[in-house]
């Protein structure tokens, strides 16, 4: 036998062996399929007889969902056996809601969010300046999944030694950075991305003195790590030349020229009456091939810190509001010129009644606009209700009562779309926002006839109603409409570390 023939013989033996192995595997699979379909207690948990709605495949039918080891293992017309069976007859079984924008990443807020159907809560707008520390603080201790961006705001505050708490009040708000400081900001943003931050956060309105050049440089750092930039625009409102439209022009240009994906946060509080024009800008960018997305919350008021740069002189004209449109979150009182000055020195959250209902409806009705809460800490009695009620308010008020949008589209805006926003950078999101075999068992089960927000501007610390079961990685955190005590199945939602 020549060397070539020997090689050929070995090759053929290899091929035959491979064929035999493949046949054996096929036969094995068939045997299993013909055996008892469902062994006793084959799943940890079964959600039985619910109306399963999956925005990715369009499935909308009564099914049984089998869950084991934190994953969805079966979606079946036939009954399934489970150690635990949750009766979902008459209820919708949806992917758990993914909130791209929740500032208050604290245990009490996670409870409110779980009761509102949220299984993954992410702080992507303001973010953090220390990604490792942020995750370490929560790992193994949380009710729902959690994640963060590296934030231009906190990084700028650190580099420029700003005395502010959460949002800048000193140099980081009011002074242009030196070229050395811009370099340091870029280095720290890049470092955060290397440590697995999900995105880059920006709030240009809060760092009003940041040059256009600095903004483009931060986009460049994001593009290098395939991270989207989640931006609160430089300008909001209707007064030229500081309109929301001017604000969105800046970041669409930065995204187009650097290649960084762009996500515009709370488009309604940026656009106000011009919200449809801002949405049109996002759509136009998408049609021209740019990766640009946006989100909204379902309320006619915003909320932020009174001491922030947003309330620097000229705010009434810029935002088209006055003192009485501001509600002090510690007491619920509407402000006057005197109390404005007093509380601005003291510092704290205000609720800002500035968004027309028509703008809210335009955003909720539009299939490209995701839902995200922008929730804030529940440490004051009259905080904005959005962190507690956003998702139930969309499903109860705007879907069922007002018929502004259909149920499947609304679910897509709070499950699949946020997962898709993140999955290029953080592949773990390929397994979230879906009811499919192999997906993470993050699941929200609710009564479509009863679901509603209970948190109001007058009485904001109220759980939503109508959400029966919420599972996080297969573990119930809400059961029969009540929080489950003593469980911490939340896991870090994080991009792979590149260093
Ligand atoms: Zn914001």
Coordinates of N, CA, C and O and ligand atoms in Angstrom, one line a residue, residues 101 103 125 206 232 265-266 269-270 374, ligand 1:
X101 N -33.7 50.8 32.3 CA -33.4 52.1 32.9 C -34.1 52.2 34.3 O -35.2 52.5 34.4
X103 N -32.7 53.4 38.1 CA -31.6 54.0 38.8 C -31.5 53.4 40.2 O -30.4 53.3 40.7
X125 N -28.4 54.4 32.2 CA -28.3 55.8 31.8 C -27.2 56.5 32.6 O -26.2 57.0 32.1
X206 N -26.9 66.8 32.1 CA -26.4 67.0 33.4 C -24.9 67.4 33.5 O -24.4 67.7 34.5
X232 N -29.2 60.4 27.8 CA -30.1 61.5 28.1 C -29.6 62.7 27.3 O -28.4 63.1 27.6
X265 N -32.7 57.6 25.8 CA -33.5 57.3 26.9 C -34.7 58.2 27.0 O -34.7 59.4 26.5
X266 N -35.8 57.8 27.6 CA -37.0 58.5 27.9 C -37.3 59.6 26.8 O -37.2 60.8 27.1
X269 N -39.7 62.7 27.6 CA -39.3 63.9 28.4 C -38.3 64.7 27.7 O -38.0 65.8 28.1
X270 N -37.7 64.2 26.6 CA -36.8 64.9 25.8 C -37.5 65.7 24.7 O -37.2 66.9 24.5
X374 N -37.1 54.2 34.3 CA -36.4 55.3 34.8 C -36.7 55.4 36.3 O -36.8 56.5 36.8
Ligands
LIG1 ZN1 -32.6 60.8 32.3

